[in-house]
Short mmCIF file of C-alpha atoms in Angstrom, two decimals:
data_model
loop_
_atom_site.label_atom_id
_atom_site.label_comp_id
_atom_site.label_asym_id
_atom_site.label_seq_id
_atom_site.Cartn_x
_atom_site.Cartn_y
_atom_site.Cartn_z
CA MET A 379 -5.63 58.86 24.13
CA LYS A 380 -5.18 58.83 20.35
CA GLN A 381 -1.65 57.48 20.80
CA PHE A 382 -2.96 54.67 23.02
CA ILE A 383 -5.64 53.73 20.50
CA PHE A 384 -3.10 53.75 17.68
CA PHE A 385 -0.67 51.62 19.70
CA THR A 386 -3.45 49.16 20.61
CA CYS A 387 -4.53 48.82 16.96
CA LEU A 388 -0.90 48.39 15.91
CA MET A 389 -0.34 45.61 18.44
CA ILE A 390 -3.52 43.81 17.38
CA SER A 391 -2.53 44.13 13.72
CA LEU A 392 0.95 42.73 14.41
CA SER A 393 -0.55 39.89 16.41
CA ILE A 394 -2.90 38.94 13.56
CA SER A 395 -0.20 39.21 10.89
CA ALA A 396 2.19 37.09 12.99
CA GLN A 397 -0.39 34.34 13.34
CA ARG A 398 0.40 31.75 10.69
CA PHE A 399 -1.19 28.39 10.10
CA SER A 400 0.26 25.43 8.25
CA SER A 401 -2.54 25.38 5.68
CA GLN A 402 -1.77 28.97 4.67
CA ILE A 403 1.85 28.52 3.54
CA PHE A 404 3.88 26.35 1.16
CA HIS A 405 6.03 23.51 2.50
CA ASP A 406 8.86 21.46 1.02
CA GLY A 407 7.59 18.02 0.15
CA PHE A 408 6.41 15.65 -2.52
CA MET A 409 3.22 14.09 -3.78
CA VAL A 410 2.31 10.82 -5.48
CA THR A 411 -0.46 11.00 -8.05
CA THR A 412 -3.08 8.32 -8.64
CA ASP A 413 -1.00 7.40 -11.71
CA ARG A 414 1.93 6.78 -9.30
CA ASP A 415 3.96 9.72 -10.58
CA THR A 416 6.07 11.43 -7.90
CA ILE A 417 6.32 15.23 -7.97
CA LYS A 418 8.66 17.14 -5.66
CA GLY A 419 8.25 20.84 -4.91
CA ALA A 420 6.58 23.32 -2.61
CA LEU A 421 3.18 22.08 -1.44
CA LYS A 422 0.21 23.92 0.02
CA TYR A 423 -2.86 21.98 1.16
CA ASP A 424 -6.49 22.87 1.68
CA LEU A 425 -8.23 20.04 3.51
CA GLU A 426 -11.62 21.71 3.47
CA ALA A 427 -11.59 22.03 -0.32
CA ASN A 428 -9.52 18.85 -0.78
CA ILE A 429 -7.08 20.70 -3.02
CA LEU A 430 -3.30 20.45 -3.18
CA LEU A 431 -1.17 23.15 -4.82
CA VAL A 432 2.30 22.20 -6.03
CA VAL A 433 4.97 24.65 -7.19
CA LYS A 434 7.72 23.17 -9.34
CA ASN A 435 10.03 25.03 -11.72
CA ASN A 436 8.18 28.27 -10.88
CA LYS A 437 4.92 26.78 -12.12
CA THR A 438 1.91 26.16 -9.87
CA LYS A 439 -0.38 23.23 -10.46
CA SER A 440 -3.59 22.39 -8.65
CA PHE A 441 -4.58 18.80 -7.84
CA SER A 442 -7.89 17.65 -6.44
CA SER A 443 -8.02 14.74 -4.00
CA ARG A 444 -9.21 12.61 -6.93
CA LYS A 445 -5.78 12.97 -8.58
CA VAL A 446 -3.66 12.52 -5.43
CA PHE A 447 -2.74 9.23 -3.77
CA TYR A 448 -0.38 10.55 -1.09
CA PHE A 449 1.62 13.62 -0.13
CA GLU A 450 4.20 14.41 2.50
CA ILE A 451 5.50 17.76 3.74
CA PHE A 452 8.00 19.12 6.23
CA ASP A 453 5.95 21.56 8.25
CA GLU A 454 8.25 24.39 9.37
CA ILE A 455 5.62 25.79 11.72
CA LEU A 456 5.23 22.48 13.57
CA ASN A 457 8.84 21.44 12.83
CA ASN A 458 7.67 17.99 11.84
CA TYR A 459 7.08 15.72 8.86
CA ARG A 460 3.41 15.17 8.07
CA GLN A 461 1.78 12.52 5.87
CA PHE A 462 -1.56 12.73 4.07
CA TYR A 463 -3.57 10.19 2.09
CA SER A 464 -6.50 10.61 -0.24
CA ILE A 465 -9.04 7.98 0.80
CA PRO A 466 -12.62 7.41 -0.41
CA TYR A 467 -15.00 8.46 2.35
CA THR A 468 -18.77 8.49 2.61
CA VAL A 469 -19.82 12.16 2.64
CA ASN A 470 -23.49 11.44 1.92
CA ILE A 471 -25.56 8.28 2.09
CA ASN A 472 -24.31 5.83 -0.54
CA TYR A 473 -21.85 8.36 -1.96
CA LYS A 474 -18.09 8.17 -1.50
CA THR A 475 -15.52 10.68 -2.67
CA PRO A 476 -11.74 10.90 -2.14
CA VAL A 477 -10.93 13.02 0.92
CA PHE A 478 -7.58 14.12 2.35
CA PHE A 479 -6.75 12.62 5.75
CA GLU A 480 -3.62 13.22 7.78
CA LEU A 481 -2.11 10.02 9.13
CA VAL A 482 -1.38 10.79 12.79
CA TYR A 483 -0.64 7.27 14.03
CA GLU A 484 -0.36 4.06 12.01
CA GLY A 485 -1.17 0.61 13.36
CA LYS A 486 -3.77 -2.15 13.25
CA VAL A 487 -6.11 0.67 14.18
CA SER A 488 -4.81 3.96 12.76
CA LEU A 489 -5.62 7.47 13.92
CA MET A 490 -6.30 10.06 11.25
CA ALA A 491 -7.30 13.71 11.37
CA ARG A 492 -8.67 16.55 9.31
CA GLU A 493 -8.14 20.16 10.30
CA HIS A 494 -10.04 23.36 9.67
CA LEU A 495 -9.74 26.92 10.91
CA ILE A 496 -12.51 28.38 13.04
CA SER A 497 -13.17 31.74 14.65
CA GLN A 498 -13.41 31.41 18.41
CA THR A 499 -14.64 33.93 20.97
CA VAL A 500 -12.22 34.44 23.85
CA ASN A 501 -12.36 36.40 27.08
CA ASN A 502 -9.60 38.92 27.58
CA SER A 503 -9.20 39.65 31.27
CA SER A 504 -6.00 41.63 30.87
CA ALA A 505 -6.19 45.08 32.42
CA TYR A 506 -3.72 46.27 29.79
CA TRP A 507 -6.20 45.60 27.00
CA GLY A 508 -9.17 46.78 29.02
CA GLY A 509 -10.87 43.40 29.33
CA GLY A 510 -13.88 42.31 27.30
CA THR A 511 -14.12 39.64 24.64
CA GLY A 512 -12.53 39.16 21.26
CA THR A 513 -12.14 36.58 18.54
CA GLN A 514 -9.21 34.56 17.40
CA ILE A 515 -8.61 31.99 14.69
CA VAL A 516 -7.76 28.50 15.96
CA ILE A 517 -7.22 25.07 14.44
CA LYS A 518 -9.96 22.53 15.07
CA TYR A 519 -9.24 18.84 14.48
CA THR A 520 -11.73 16.16 13.52
CA PHE A 521 -10.57 12.63 14.27
CA PHE A 522 -11.15 9.32 12.54
CA PHE A 523 -10.14 5.72 13.15
CA MET A 524 -9.29 3.34 10.35
CA ASP A 525 -9.12 -0.41 10.93
CA ASP A 526 -6.90 -2.89 9.09
CA LYS A 527 -9.66 -3.51 6.55
CA GLY A 528 -9.76 0.15 5.56
CA LYS A 529 -13.03 1.01 7.28
CA ILE A 530 -13.06 4.63 8.46
CA THR A 531 -15.03 5.62 11.56
CA TYR A 532 -15.65 9.22 12.59
CA PHE A 533 -14.82 9.95 16.24
CA ASN A 534 -16.54 12.84 18.04
CA GLY A 535 -13.93 13.15 20.79
CA LYS A 536 -16.10 11.79 23.61
CA LYS A 537 -14.81 9.13 25.98
CA LYS A 538 -18.05 7.13 25.81
CA GLU A 539 -17.84 6.77 22.03
CA LEU A 540 -14.14 5.88 22.19
CA LEU A 541 -14.81 3.08 24.66
CA ALA A 542 -17.66 1.83 22.47
CA TYR A 543 -15.33 1.74 19.45
CA MET A 544 -12.67 -0.09 21.49
CA SER A 545 -15.29 -2.32 23.14
CA LYS A 546 -13.25 -5.53 22.83
CA LYS A 547 -10.65 -4.09 25.22
CA GLN A 548 -12.86 -1.50 26.89
CA SER A 549 -11.91 -2.17 30.53
CA ASP A 550 -8.17 -2.01 29.79
CA VAL A 551 -8.52 1.20 27.77
CA LYS A 552 -10.72 2.80 30.43
CA LYS A 553 -8.17 1.99 33.12
CA PHE A 554 -5.31 3.32 30.95
CA ILE A 555 -7.14 6.62 30.35
CA LYS A 556 -7.90 7.06 34.05
CA GLU A 557 -4.41 6.17 35.32
CA ASN A 558 -2.70 8.51 32.85
CA LYS A 559 -5.34 11.28 33.09
CA LEU A 560 -5.79 11.42 29.33
CA ASP A 561 -8.24 13.55 27.34
CA THR A 562 -10.03 11.79 24.51
CA ASP A 563 -10.26 15.00 22.45
CA SER A 564 -6.50 15.68 22.59
CA MET A 565 -4.46 14.53 19.59
CA ALA A 566 -1.39 13.65 21.68
CA ASP A 567 -3.49 11.68 24.17
CA LEU A 568 -5.43 9.92 21.40
CA VAL A 569 -2.13 8.75 19.91
CA ARG A 570 -1.18 7.24 23.29
CA ILE A 571 -4.58 5.59 23.67
CA THR A 572 -4.56 4.17 20.13
CA ALA A 573 -1.02 2.86 20.54
CA PHE A 574 -2.00 1.22 23.84
CA TYR A 575 -5.10 -0.34 22.28
CA ASN A 576 -3.01 -1.81 19.47
CA SER A 577 -0.49 -3.23 21.95
CA ILE A 578 -2.89 -5.29 24.06
#
């Protein structure tokens, strides 16, 4: 019994240690400051704190979103290039502050996202683990639309709100979503919907 408990704890520990998220590691990339200086190095972002760490010549510097115009990384976990902009956003009534947004899709209407890690309760029905519930850390995305005038609109992921935002072409978008069985809270599907909206 003791061996089983030890093995179970070991497997859980290995599972947790193997779980890596993009915001927790450094990536090759570059940043452009608000003074238009370009700095290449290893970059690590924190979207919740709006902080960017840059390692160059074995020295680490910290930049707030107020000092950053743009940064780009090659994300080895996602195996993809990712682009981020620091854009003034209303966080309280009549108060704007620069906030990091990831540019997911660019067009007349652009799709942007912010990510944060959350603890989520999951059911474990495996007989091997004995069933029950547990928690795991997952990435949660918050989506935003930006029009060609720079206005940013928060999107809650619901189909009704999406159709209201795209009201000028609502019937076409609604039909496109239904025919392709798309989810309005899925990043990949939102890219398809936004691209379609821009094309009609």
